[in-house]
Amino acid sequence: MNREGIVIRPPSEAGSFLLPITVGCSHNKCTFCLTYKFTRFKKRDLESVMEDIELAAKYNPGIRRVFLCDGDAMCLPADEIEAVLDCLNDNFADLERVGIYANAFDILSKTPDELRALSDKKLKIAYLGLESGSDEILKRVRKGATADEMVRAVRAAEEAGIAVSVIVLLGLGSNRLSREHAKQSAEVVSRMNPSYVSALTLMLLPGTSLYKDFEKGEFEIMDPLSILQELRWFLQDIELEGPCVFRTNHASNYLPVAGTLPEDKQRMLDVIDRGLSDPGMLRPESRRAL
Ligand code: SF4
């Protein structure tokens, strides 16, 4: 199998066949992200991708789930992604679902017909980092898209039959913008009405621009209880039709919460309230930081 650089995937793709079709991230400017900082973006040669698929089929023909890497593999033109999907469908008779990371423009640059064709060929889930619904925060962290653009992208994908898993990054607005970050992220997620929402917690990494801001005293790390309060504000303000799977079970989170919106909202808020009044419920690593 051909591998270059770091390959990452969402937690829910742990059992999937990880197939790089690009290397790195075509945007690679987010101030909090170190993943591809030292990786030059490139498309992988299609022939080499096909060879990987054929090799995997030889040893594991029963593969049901595939995740197309890297950071925003959806940036490839629709016909190139379709060619990969055709090859996957030809080689894996039991294929159920293909997933991919996507940025707003990766989706918006494709027509509704192109998105529908990808969905018909089993591209069934895209993971999109909203990070924040606040345009002020998005601009600061150089996300490269506005909240409105991300709403349009998510709605276009969902309408084409590609479920979107939207990721919000708690702590990204620091203490000063925490309330605004939570409120506007909830408003934007409500307008998106996505199939999945995850809240992760910012992990400030040395080597990122955001870490330099922290060293200069221009960015504060929020403490675990403030992060939990931010999560509560975020969840309480989400109003959507659903069904939407809501999760905070990533390793970065202080309190795992999971349920389906809208029906499980109050139950999840009750869990967060118990965490706010009893920090003993938080994960041990977070309790040390209190
Ligand atoms: S789009 Fe994603 S992978 Fe690319 S720099 Fe931003 S956070 Fe990192």
PDB file of C-alpha atoms and ligand atoms in Angstrom:
ATOM      1  CA  MET A   1       0.000   0.000   0.000  1.00  0.00           C
ATOM      2  CA  ASN A   2       1.338   3.443  -0.953  1.00  0.00           C
ATOM      3  CA  ARG A   3       1.399   5.871   1.997  1.00  0.00           C
ATOM      4  CA  GLU A   4       2.913   9.362   2.222  1.00  0.00           C
ATOM      5  CA  GLY A   5       2.969  11.665   5.228  1.00  0.00           C
ATOM      6  CA  ILE A   6       0.414  11.546   8.016  1.00  0.00           C
ATOM      7  CA  VAL A   7      -2.920   9.838   7.422  1.00  0.00           C
ATOM      8  CA  ILE A   8      -5.743  10.873   9.761  1.00  0.00           C
ATOM      9  CA  ARG A   9      -9.388   9.854   9.913  1.00  0.00           C
ATOM     10  CA  PRO A  10     -12.494  10.621  11.992  1.00  0.00           C
ATOM     11  CA  PRO A  11     -13.068   8.327  15.037  1.00  0.00           C
ATOM     12  CA  SER A  12     -16.121   6.804  13.343  1.00  0.00           C
ATOM     13  CA  GLU A  13     -13.958   5.589  10.447  1.00  0.00           C
ATOM     14  CA  ALA A  14     -11.769   3.441  12.725  1.00  0.00           C
ATOM     15  CA  GLY A  15     -12.822   0.232  10.966  1.00  0.00           C
ATOM     16  CA  SER A  16     -12.700   1.611   7.422  1.00  0.00           C
ATOM     17  CA  PHE A  17     -10.171   0.917   4.667  1.00  0.00           C
ATOM     18  CA  LEU A  18      -8.153   4.181   4.624  1.00  0.00           C
ATOM     19  CA  LEU A  19      -7.396   5.089   1.044  1.00  0.00           C
ATOM     20  CA  PRO A  20      -5.352   8.244   0.348  1.00  0.00           C
ATOM     21  CA  ILE A  21      -6.353   9.926  -2.915  1.00  0.00           C
ATOM     22  CA  THR A  22      -4.572  13.173  -2.022  1.00  0.00           C
ATOM     23  CA  VAL A  23      -1.615  13.988   0.211  1.00  0.00           C
ATOM     24  CA  GLY A  24      -1.974  16.845   2.734  1.00  0.00           C
ATOM     25  CA  CYS A  25      -4.598  19.589   2.694  1.00  0.00           C
ATOM     26  CA  SER A  26      -5.155  21.982  -0.229  1.00  0.00           C
ATOM     27  CA  HIS A  27      -6.035  24.805   2.214  1.00  0.00           C
ATOM     28  CA  ASN A  28      -3.480  24.165   4.972  1.00  0.00           C
ATOM     29  CA  LYS A  29      -3.859  27.611   6.567  1.00  0.00           C
ATOM     30  CA  CYS A  30      -5.952  27.061   9.706  1.00  0.00           C
ATOM     31  CA  THR A  31      -4.016  28.622  12.587  1.00  0.00           C
ATOM     32  CA  PHE A  32      -4.820  25.802  15.043  1.00  0.00           C
ATOM     33  CA  CYS A  33      -3.903  22.897  12.748  1.00  0.00           C
ATOM     34  CA  LEU A  34      -0.520  21.243  12.604  1.00  0.00           C
ATOM     35  CA  THR A  35      -1.519  18.064  10.800  1.00  0.00           C
ATOM     36  CA  TYR A  36      -0.227  18.889   7.317  1.00  0.00           C
ATOM     37  CA  LYS A  37       1.940  21.927   8.111  1.00  0.00           C
ATOM     38  CA  PHE A  38       5.049  20.227   6.739  1.00  0.00           C
ATOM     39  CA  THR A  39       3.321  18.305   3.941  1.00  0.00           C
ATOM     40  CA  ARG A  40       3.087  19.722   0.432  1.00  0.00           C
ATOM     41  CA  PHE A  41      -0.384  19.152  -0.982  1.00  0.00           C
ATOM     42  CA  LYS A  42      -0.675  16.968  -4.062  1.00  0.00           C
ATOM     43  CA  LYS A  43      -3.116  14.683  -5.788  1.00  0.00           C
ATOM     44  CA  ARG A  44      -2.136  11.070  -5.876  1.00  0.00           C
ATOM     45  CA  ASP A  45      -1.666   9.442  -9.233  1.00  0.00           C
ATOM     46  CA  LEU A  46      -4.960   7.755 -10.103  1.00  0.00           C
ATOM     47  CA  GLU A  47      -3.262   4.603 -11.379  1.00  0.00           C
ATOM     48  CA  SER A  48      -1.470   4.181  -8.092  1.00  0.00           C
ATOM     49  CA  VAL A  49      -4.778   4.633  -6.204  1.00  0.00           C
ATOM     50  CA  MET A  50      -6.366   1.915  -8.389  1.00  0.00           C
ATOM     51  CA  GLU A  51      -3.431  -0.399  -7.659  1.00  0.00           C
ATOM     52  CA  ASP A  52      -4.013   0.119  -3.922  1.00  0.00           C
ATOM     53  CA  ILE A  53      -7.690  -0.751  -4.316  1.00  0.00           C
ATOM     54  CA  GLU A  54      -6.919  -3.920  -6.279  1.00  0.00           C
ATOM     55  CA  LEU A  55      -4.308  -4.971  -3.746  1.00  0.00           C
ATOM     56  CA  ALA A  56      -6.722  -4.425  -0.837  1.00  0.00           C
ATOM     57  CA  ALA A  57      -9.435  -6.393  -2.684  1.00  0.00           C
ATOM     58  CA  LYS A  58      -7.040  -9.302  -3.130  1.00  0.00           C
ATOM     59  CA  TYR A  59      -6.453  -9.643   0.627  1.00  0.00           C
ATOM     60  CA  ASN A  60      -9.762  -8.310   1.980  1.00  0.00           C
ATOM     61  CA  PRO A  61     -12.559  -8.522  -0.592  1.00  0.00           C
ATOM     62  CA  GLY A  62     -15.238  -8.116   2.102  1.00  0.00           C
ATOM     63  CA  ILE A  63     -14.458  -4.435   2.806  1.00  0.00           C
ATOM     64  CA  ARG A  64     -17.708  -2.533   3.468  1.00  0.00           C
ATOM     65  CA  ARG A  65     -16.473   0.909   4.441  1.00  0.00           C
ATOM     66  CA  VAL A  66     -13.788   3.097   2.878  1.00  0.00           C
ATOM     67  CA  PHE A  67     -12.474   6.502   3.946  1.00  0.00           C
ATOM     68  CA  LEU A  68     -10.829   8.657   1.285  1.00  0.00           C
ATOM     69  CA  CYS A  69      -7.885  10.583   2.779  1.00  0.00           C
ATOM     70  CA  ASP A  70      -6.335  13.241   3.279  1.00  0.00           C
ATOM     71  CA  GLY A  71      -7.367  16.546   4.854  1.00  0.00           C
ATOM     72  CA  ASP A  72      -9.854  17.676   2.188  1.00  0.00           C
ATOM     73  CA  ALA A  73      -9.842  14.937  -0.465  1.00  0.00           C
ATOM     74  CA  MET A  74     -13.186  16.285  -1.727  1.00  0.00           C
ATOM     75  CA  CYS A  75     -11.180  19.088  -3.388  1.00  0.00           C
ATOM     76  CA  LEU A  76     -10.512  16.752  -6.331  1.00  0.00           C
ATOM     77  CA  PRO A  77     -12.721  17.269  -9.393  1.00  0.00           C
ATOM     78  CA  ALA A  78     -15.937  15.245  -9.314  1.00  0.00           C
ATOM     79  CA  ASP A  79     -14.912  13.040 -12.273  1.00  0.00           C
ATOM     80  CA  GLU A  80     -11.705  11.969 -10.492  1.00  0.00           C
ATOM     81  CA  ILE A  81     -13.572  11.063  -7.301  1.00  0.00           C
ATOM     82  CA  GLU A  82     -16.127   9.210  -9.421  1.00  0.00           C
ATOM     83  CA  ALA A  83     -13.352   7.174 -11.050  1.00  0.00           C
ATOM     84  CA  VAL A  84     -12.135   6.117  -7.595  1.00  0.00           C
ATOM     85  CA  LEU A  85     -15.693   5.254  -6.517  1.00  0.00           C
ATOM     86  CA  ASP A  86     -16.215   3.201  -9.697  1.00  0.00           C
ATOM     87  CA  CYS A  87     -13.067   1.224  -8.942  1.00  0.00           C
ATOM     88  CA  LEU A  88     -14.167   0.679  -5.312  1.00  0.00           C
ATOM     89  CA  ASN A  89     -17.630  -0.499  -6.417  1.00  0.00           C
ATOM     90  CA  ASP A  90     -16.056  -2.837  -8.986  1.00  0.00           C
ATOM     91  CA  ASN A  91     -13.712  -4.405  -6.446  1.00  0.00           C
ATOM     92  CA  PHE A  92     -15.819  -4.592  -3.283  1.00  0.00           C
ATOM     93  CA  ALA A  93     -19.195  -6.269  -3.806  1.00  0.00           C
ATOM     94  CA  ASP A  94     -20.279  -5.528  -0.217  1.00  0.00           C
ATOM     95  CA  LEU A  95     -19.305  -1.837  -0.263  1.00  0.00           C
ATOM     96  CA  GLU A  96     -21.811   0.140   1.835  1.00  0.00           C
ATOM     97  CA  ARG A  97     -20.343   3.555   2.440  1.00  0.00           C
ATOM     98  CA  VAL A  98     -17.450   5.771   1.399  1.00  0.00           C
ATOM     99  CA  GLY A  99     -16.474   8.778   3.557  1.00  0.00           C
ATOM    100  CA  ILE A 100     -14.324  11.845   2.919  1.00  0.00           C
ATOM    101  CA  TYR A 101     -13.143  15.100   4.556  1.00  0.00           C
ATOM    102  CA  ALA A 102     -14.486  18.185   2.800  1.00  0.00           C
ATOM    103  CA  ASN A 103     -14.173  21.949   3.020  1.00  0.00           C
ATOM    104  CA  ALA A 104     -17.040  24.252   2.012  1.00  0.00           C
ATOM    105  CA  PHE A 105     -15.575  25.124  -1.393  1.00  0.00           C
ATOM    106  CA  ASP A 106     -14.869  21.468  -2.189  1.00  0.00           C
ATOM    107  CA  ILE A 107     -18.628  20.948  -2.053  1.00  0.00           C
ATOM    108  CA  LEU A 108     -19.762  24.296  -3.479  1.00  0.00           C
ATOM    109  CA  SER A 109     -17.492  23.875  -6.524  1.00  0.00           C
ATOM    110  CA  LYS A 110     -19.546  20.830  -7.555  1.00  0.00           C
ATOM    111  CA  THR A 111     -22.940  20.977  -9.249  1.00  0.00           C
ATOM    112  CA  PRO A 112     -26.014  19.338  -7.663  1.00  0.00           C
ATOM    113  CA  ASP A 113     -25.823  16.673 -10.425  1.00  0.00           C
ATOM    114  CA  GLU A 114     -22.174  15.960  -9.635  1.00  0.00           C
ATOM    115  CA  LEU A 115     -22.931  15.637  -5.924  1.00  0.00           C
ATOM    116  CA  ARG A 116     -25.858  13.343  -6.687  1.00  0.00           C
ATOM    117  CA  ALA A 117     -23.653  11.163  -8.935  1.00  0.00           C
ATOM    118  CA  LEU A 118     -21.074  10.843  -6.132  1.00  0.00           C
ATOM    119  CA  SER A 119     -23.806   9.886  -3.678  1.00  0.00           C
ATOM    120  CA  ASP A 120     -25.217   7.318  -6.135  1.00  0.00           C
ATOM    121  CA  LYS A 121     -21.737   5.751  -6.234  1.00  0.00           C
ATOM    122  CA  LYS A 122     -21.819   5.387  -2.436  1.00  0.00           C
ATOM    123  CA  LEU A 123     -20.053   8.543  -1.285  1.00  0.00           C
ATOM    124  CA  LYS A 124     -22.401   8.668   1.683  1.00  0.00           C
ATOM    125  CA  ILE A 125     -20.695  10.808   4.323  1.00  0.00           C
ATOM    126  CA  ALA A 126     -18.551  13.964   4.316  1.00  0.00           C
ATOM    127  CA  TYR A 127     -16.861  15.364   7.440  1.00  0.00           C
ATOM    128  CA  LEU A 128     -16.735  19.173   7.483  1.00  0.00           C
ATOM    129  CA  GLY A 129     -14.939  21.292  10.078  1.00  0.00           C
ATOM    130  CA  LEU A 130     -17.235  24.234  10.753  1.00  0.00           C
ATOM    131  CA  GLU A 131     -15.057  24.968  13.800  1.00  0.00           C
ATOM    132  CA  SER A 132     -17.217  28.019  14.670  1.00  0.00           C
ATOM    133  CA  GLY A 133     -20.376  29.740  13.514  1.00  0.00           C
ATOM    134  CA  SER A 134     -18.787  33.122  14.262  1.00  0.00           C
ATOM    135  CA  ASP A 135     -17.331  34.805  11.188  1.00  0.00           C
ATOM    136  CA  GLU A 136     -15.015  36.794  13.439  1.00  0.00           C
ATOM    137  CA  ILE A 137     -13.492  33.567  14.784  1.00  0.00           C
ATOM    138  CA  LEU A 138     -13.420  31.915  11.344  1.00  0.00           C
ATOM    139  CA  LYS A 139     -11.487  34.895   9.982  1.00  0.00           C
ATOM    140  CA  ARG A 140      -9.053  34.891  12.911  1.00  0.00           C
ATOM    141  CA  VAL A 141      -8.270  31.190  12.499  1.00  0.00           C
ATOM    142  CA  ARG A 142      -8.056  31.534   8.684  1.00  0.00           C
ATOM    143  CA  LYS A 143     -10.617  28.849   7.987  1.00  0.00           C
ATOM    144  CA  GLY A 144     -11.026  30.103   4.424  1.00  0.00           C
ATOM    145  CA  ALA A 145     -14.842  30.061   4.408  1.00  0.00           C
ATOM    146  CA  THR A 146     -17.657  32.022   6.018  1.00  0.00           C
ATOM    147  CA  ALA A 147     -20.408  30.493   8.112  1.00  0.00           C
ATOM    148  CA  ASP A 148     -22.927  31.184   5.310  1.00  0.00           C
ATOM    149  CA  GLU A 149     -20.757  29.340   2.785  1.00  0.00           C
ATOM    150  CA  MET A 150     -20.529  26.364   5.100  1.00  0.00           C
ATOM    151  CA  VAL A 151     -24.313  26.347   5.572  1.00  0.00           C
ATOM    152  CA  ARG A 152     -24.795  26.312   1.793  1.00  0.00           C
ATOM    153  CA  ALA A 153     -22.230  23.524   1.388  1.00  0.00           C
ATOM    154  CA  VAL A 154     -23.811  21.297   4.029  1.00  0.00           C
ATOM    155  CA  ARG A 155     -27.305  21.788   2.656  1.00  0.00           C
ATOM    156  CA  ALA A 156     -26.139  21.024  -0.903  1.00  0.00           C
ATOM    157  CA  ALA A 157     -24.427  17.807   0.172  1.00  0.00           C
ATOM    158  CA  GLU A 158     -27.347  16.650   2.319  1.00  0.00           C
ATOM    159  CA  GLU A 159     -29.820  17.403  -0.487  1.00  0.00           C
ATOM    160  CA  ALA A 160     -27.718  15.215  -2.798  1.00  0.00           C
ATOM    161  CA  GLY A 161     -27.845  12.307  -0.346  1.00  0.00           C
ATOM    162  CA  ILE A 162     -24.389  12.812   1.200  1.00  0.00           C
ATOM    163  CA  ALA A 163     -24.792  12.986   4.983  1.00  0.00           C
ATOM    164  CA  VAL A 164     -22.568  15.614   6.584  1.00  0.00           C
ATOM    165  CA  SER A 165     -20.837  15.292   9.919  1.00  0.00           C
ATOM    166  CA  VAL A 166     -20.193  18.851  11.152  1.00  0.00           C
ATOM    167  CA  ILE A 167     -17.383  19.446  13.624  1.00  0.00           C
ATOM    168  CA  VAL A 168     -17.312  22.384  16.061  1.00  0.00           C
ATOM    169  CA  LEU A 169     -14.172  23.220  18.026  1.00  0.00           C
ATOM    170  CA  LEU A 170     -14.862  24.200  21.634  1.00  0.00           C
ATOM    171  CA  GLY A 171     -12.431  26.753  23.076  1.00  0.00           C
ATOM    172  CA  LEU A 172     -11.611  28.306  19.695  1.00  0.00           C
ATOM    173  CA  GLY A 173     -12.966  31.712  20.706  1.00  0.00           C
ATOM    174  CA  SER A 174     -11.113  31.666  24.015  1.00  0.00           C
ATOM    175  CA  ASN A 175     -12.871  33.138  27.088  1.00  0.00           C
ATOM    176  CA  ARG A 176     -13.572  36.492  25.434  1.00  0.00           C
ATOM    177  CA  LEU A 177     -15.640  35.091  22.557  1.00  0.00           C
ATOM    178  CA  SER A 178     -16.936  31.953  24.275  1.00  0.00           C
ATOM    179  CA  ARG A 179     -20.606  32.984  24.488  1.00  0.00           C
ATOM    180  CA  GLU A 180     -20.620  34.298  20.919  1.00  0.00           C
ATOM    181  CA  HIS A 181     -18.827  31.167  19.661  1.00  0.00           C
ATOM    182  CA  ALA A 182     -21.434  28.898  21.280  1.00  0.00           C
ATOM    183  CA  LYS A 183     -24.460  30.968  20.246  1.00  0.00           C
ATOM    184  CA  GLN A 184     -23.452  31.497  16.630  1.00  0.00           C
ATOM    185  CA  SER A 185     -22.247  27.916  16.192  1.00  0.00           C
ATOM    186  CA  ALA A 186     -25.661  26.719  17.423  1.00  0.00           C
ATOM    187  CA  GLU A 187     -27.442  29.089  15.013  1.00  0.00           C
ATOM    188  CA  VAL A 188     -25.346  27.928  12.065  1.00  0.00           C
ATOM    189  CA  VAL A 189     -25.717  24.226  12.902  1.00  0.00           C
ATOM    190  CA  SER A 190     -29.490  24.764  13.202  1.00  0.00           C
ATOM    191  CA  ARG A 191     -29.562  26.280   9.701  1.00  0.00           C
ATOM    192  CA  MET A 192     -27.483  23.397   8.343  1.00  0.00           C
ATOM    193  CA  ASN A 193     -29.733  20.681   9.835  1.00  0.00           C
ATOM    194  CA  PRO A 194     -26.940  18.107   9.306  1.00  0.00           C
ATOM    195  CA  SER A 195     -27.103  14.376   9.962  1.00  0.00           C
ATOM    196  CA  TYR A 196     -24.268  14.473  12.528  1.00  0.00           C
ATOM    197  CA  VAL A 197     -22.679  17.084  14.813  1.00  0.00           C
ATOM    198  CA  SER A 198     -19.569  16.585  16.933  1.00  0.00           C
ATOM    199  CA  ALA A 199     -18.044  19.015  19.385  1.00  0.00           C
ATOM    200  CA  LEU A 200     -14.301  18.540  19.875  1.00  0.00           C
ATOM    201  CA  THR A 201     -12.113  20.541  22.253  1.00  0.00           C
ATOM    202  CA  LEU A 202      -9.249  22.658  20.965  1.00  0.00           C
ATOM    203  CA  MET A 203      -5.864  21.075  21.641  1.00  0.00           C
ATOM    204  CA  LEU A 204      -3.322  23.884  21.401  1.00  0.00           C
ATOM    205  CA  LEU A 205      -0.244  22.507  19.661  1.00  0.00           C
ATOM    206  CA  PRO A 206       3.277  23.988  19.700  1.00  0.00           C
ATOM    207  CA  GLY A 207       4.252  24.899  16.144  1.00  0.00           C
ATOM    208  CA  THR A 208       0.867  26.366  15.206  1.00  0.00           C
ATOM    209  CA  SER A 209       0.232  30.097  14.719  1.00  0.00           C
ATOM    210  CA  LEU A 210      -2.400  29.913  17.427  1.00  0.00           C
ATOM    211  CA  TYR A 211       0.215  28.612  19.866  1.00  0.00           C
ATOM    212  CA  LYS A 212       2.393  31.625  19.042  1.00  0.00           C
ATOM    213  CA  ASP A 213      -0.582  33.881  19.839  1.00  0.00           C
ATOM    214  CA  PHE A 214      -0.889  32.043  23.163  1.00  0.00           C
ATOM    215  CA  GLU A 215       2.818  32.600  23.906  1.00  0.00           C
ATOM    216  CA  LYS A 216       2.409  36.307  23.153  1.00  0.00           C
ATOM    217  CA  GLY A 217      -0.551  36.485  25.549  1.00  0.00           C
ATOM    218  CA  GLU A 218      -2.995  37.097  22.692  1.00  0.00           C
ATOM    219  CA  PHE A 219      -4.925  33.826  23.119  1.00  0.00           C
ATOM    220  CA  GLU A 220      -6.078  32.166  26.344  1.00  0.00           C
ATOM    221  CA  ILE A 221      -6.655  28.457  26.928  1.00  0.00           C
ATOM    222  CA  MET A 222     -10.043  27.924  28.532  1.00  0.00           C
ATOM    223  CA  ASP A 223     -10.289  25.769  31.644  1.00  0.00           C
ATOM    224  CA  PRO A 224     -12.360  22.547  31.537  1.00  0.00           C
ATOM    225  CA  LEU A 225     -15.407  23.949  33.333  1.00  0.00           C
ATOM    226  CA  SER A 226     -15.540  26.963  31.007  1.00  0.00           C
ATOM    227  CA  ILE A 227     -15.342  24.566  28.052  1.00  0.00           C
ATOM    228  CA  LEU A 228     -18.183  22.545  29.536  1.00  0.00           C
ATOM    229  CA  GLN A 229     -20.255  25.700  30.005  1.00  0.00           C
ATOM    230  CA  GLU A 230     -19.561  26.587  26.363  1.00  0.00           C
ATOM    231  CA  LEU A 231     -20.742  23.121  25.320  1.00  0.00           C
ATOM    232  CA  ARG A 232     -23.929  23.643  27.328  1.00  0.00           C
ATOM    233  CA  TRP A 233     -24.638  26.999  25.664  1.00  0.00           C
ATOM    234  CA  PHE A 234     -23.982  25.426  22.269  1.00  0.00           C
ATOM    235  CA  LEU A 235     -26.254  22.413  22.784  1.00  0.00           C
ATOM    236  CA  GLN A 236     -29.067  24.367  24.464  1.00  0.00           C
ATOM    237  CA  ASP A 237     -29.330  26.770  21.512  1.00  0.00           C
ATOM    238  CA  ILE A 238     -29.389  24.141  18.746  1.00  0.00           C
ATOM    239  CA  GLU A 239     -32.873  23.952  17.229  1.00  0.00           C
ATOM    240  CA  LEU A 240     -33.201  21.563  14.331  1.00  0.00           C
ATOM    241  CA  GLU A 241     -35.625  19.115  12.812  1.00  0.00           C
ATOM    242  CA  GLY A 242     -33.259  16.161  13.023  1.00  0.00           C
ATOM    243  CA  PRO A 243     -32.686  13.397  13.332  1.00  0.00           C
ATOM    244  CA  CYS A 244     -29.130  14.472  14.061  1.00  0.00           C
ATOM    245  CA  VAL A 245     -26.596  12.386  15.959  1.00  0.00           C
ATOM    246  CA  PHE A 246     -24.793  14.617  18.473  1.00  0.00           C
ATOM    247  CA  ARG A 247     -21.512  13.458  20.021  1.00  0.00           C
ATOM    248  CA  THR A 248     -18.714  14.766  22.222  1.00  0.00           C
ATOM    249  CA  ASN A 249     -16.925  11.437  22.551  1.00  0.00           C
ATOM    250  CA  HIS A 250     -13.613  12.463  20.961  1.00  0.00           C
ATOM    251  CA  ALA A 251     -10.452  11.967  23.058  1.00  0.00           C
ATOM    252  CA  SER A 252     -10.095  15.775  23.323  1.00  0.00           C
ATOM    253  CA  ASN A 253     -13.371  16.154  25.230  1.00  0.00           C
ATOM    254  CA  TYR A 254     -13.764  16.450  28.981  1.00  0.00           C
ATOM    255  CA  LEU A 255     -17.207  14.845  29.176  1.00  0.00           C
ATOM    256  CA  PRO A 256     -18.547  12.299  26.675  1.00  0.00           C
ATOM    257  CA  VAL A 257     -22.136  13.015  25.682  1.00  0.00           C
ATOM    258  CA  ALA A 258     -24.064  11.280  22.921  1.00  0.00           C
ATOM    259  CA  GLY A 259     -27.635  11.242  21.685  1.00  0.00           C
ATOM    260  CA  THR A 260     -29.988  12.081  18.880  1.00  0.00           C
ATOM    261  CA  LEU A 261     -31.397  15.581  18.415  1.00  0.00           C
ATOM    262  CA  PRO A 262     -33.938  16.853  19.035  1.00  0.00           C
ATOM    263  CA  GLU A 263     -35.333  14.141  21.336  1.00  0.00           C
ATOM    264  CA  ASP A 264     -32.278  13.541  23.545  1.00  0.00           C
ATOM    265  CA  LYS A 265     -31.375  17.195  24.053  1.00  0.00           C
ATOM    266  CA  GLN A 266     -32.640  17.563  27.617  1.00  0.00           C
ATOM    267  CA  ARG A 267     -31.033  14.282  28.688  1.00  0.00           C
ATOM    268  CA  MET A 268     -27.666  15.439  27.311  1.00  0.00           C
ATOM    269  CA  LEU A 269     -28.050  18.883  28.925  1.00  0.00           C
ATOM    270  CA  ASP A 270     -28.715  17.117  32.253  1.00  0.00           C
ATOM    271  CA  VAL A 271     -25.454  15.148  31.887  1.00  0.00           C
ATOM    272  CA  ILE A 272     -23.550  18.386  31.205  1.00  0.00           C
ATOM    273  CA  ASP A 273     -25.208  20.070  34.212  1.00  0.00           C
ATOM    274  CA  ARG A 274     -24.113  17.193  36.433  1.00  0.00           C
ATOM    275  CA  GLY A 275     -20.566  17.620  35.095  1.00  0.00           C
ATOM    276  CA  LEU A 276     -20.684  21.348  35.830  1.00  0.00           C
ATOM    277  CA  SER A 277     -21.730  20.756  39.425  1.00  0.00           C
ATOM    278  CA  ASP A 278     -19.475  17.721  39.943  1.00  0.00           C
ATOM    279  CA  PRO A 279     -16.054  18.065  38.222  1.00  0.00           C
ATOM    280  CA  GLY A 280     -15.325  14.521  39.460  1.00  0.00           C
ATOM    281  CA  MET A 281     -17.323  13.347  36.455  1.00  0.00           C
ATOM    282  CA  LEU A 282     -14.804  14.847  34.034  1.00  0.00           C
ATOM    283  CA  ARG A 283     -12.124  12.724  32.461  1.00  0.00           C
ATOM    284  CA  PRO A 284      -9.082  12.407  34.787  1.00  0.00           C
ATOM    285  CA  GLU A 285      -6.716  14.316  32.496  1.00  0.00           C
ATOM    286  CA  SER A 286      -9.091  17.267  32.512  1.00  0.00           C
ATOM    287  CA  ARG A 287      -9.510  17.184  36.305  1.00  0.00           C
ATOM    288  CA  ARG A 288      -5.728  17.647  36.628  1.00  0.00           C
ATOM    289  CA  ALA A 289      -6.052  20.858  34.642  1.00  0.00           C
ATOM    290  CA  LEU A 290      -8.621  22.405  37.002  1.00  0.00           C
TER     291      LEU A 290
HETATM  292  S1  SF4 B   1      -8.863  22.528   6.465  1.00  0.00           S
HETATM  293 FE1  SF4 B   1      -8.639  20.932   8.042  1.00  0.00          FE
HETATM  294  S2  SF4 B   1      -6.730  19.826   7.537  1.00  0.00           S
HETATM  295 FE2  SF4 B   1      -6.735  21.750   6.348  1.00  0.00          FE
HETATM  296  S3  SF4 B   1      -5.577  23.191   7.613  1.00  0.00           S
HETATM  297 FE3  SF4 B   1      -7.736  23.471   8.146  1.00  0.00          FE
HETATM  298  S4  SF4 B   1      -8.115  22.085   9.896  1.00  0.00           S
HETATM  299 FE4  SF4 B   1      -6.151  21.460   8.933  1.00  0.00          FE
END
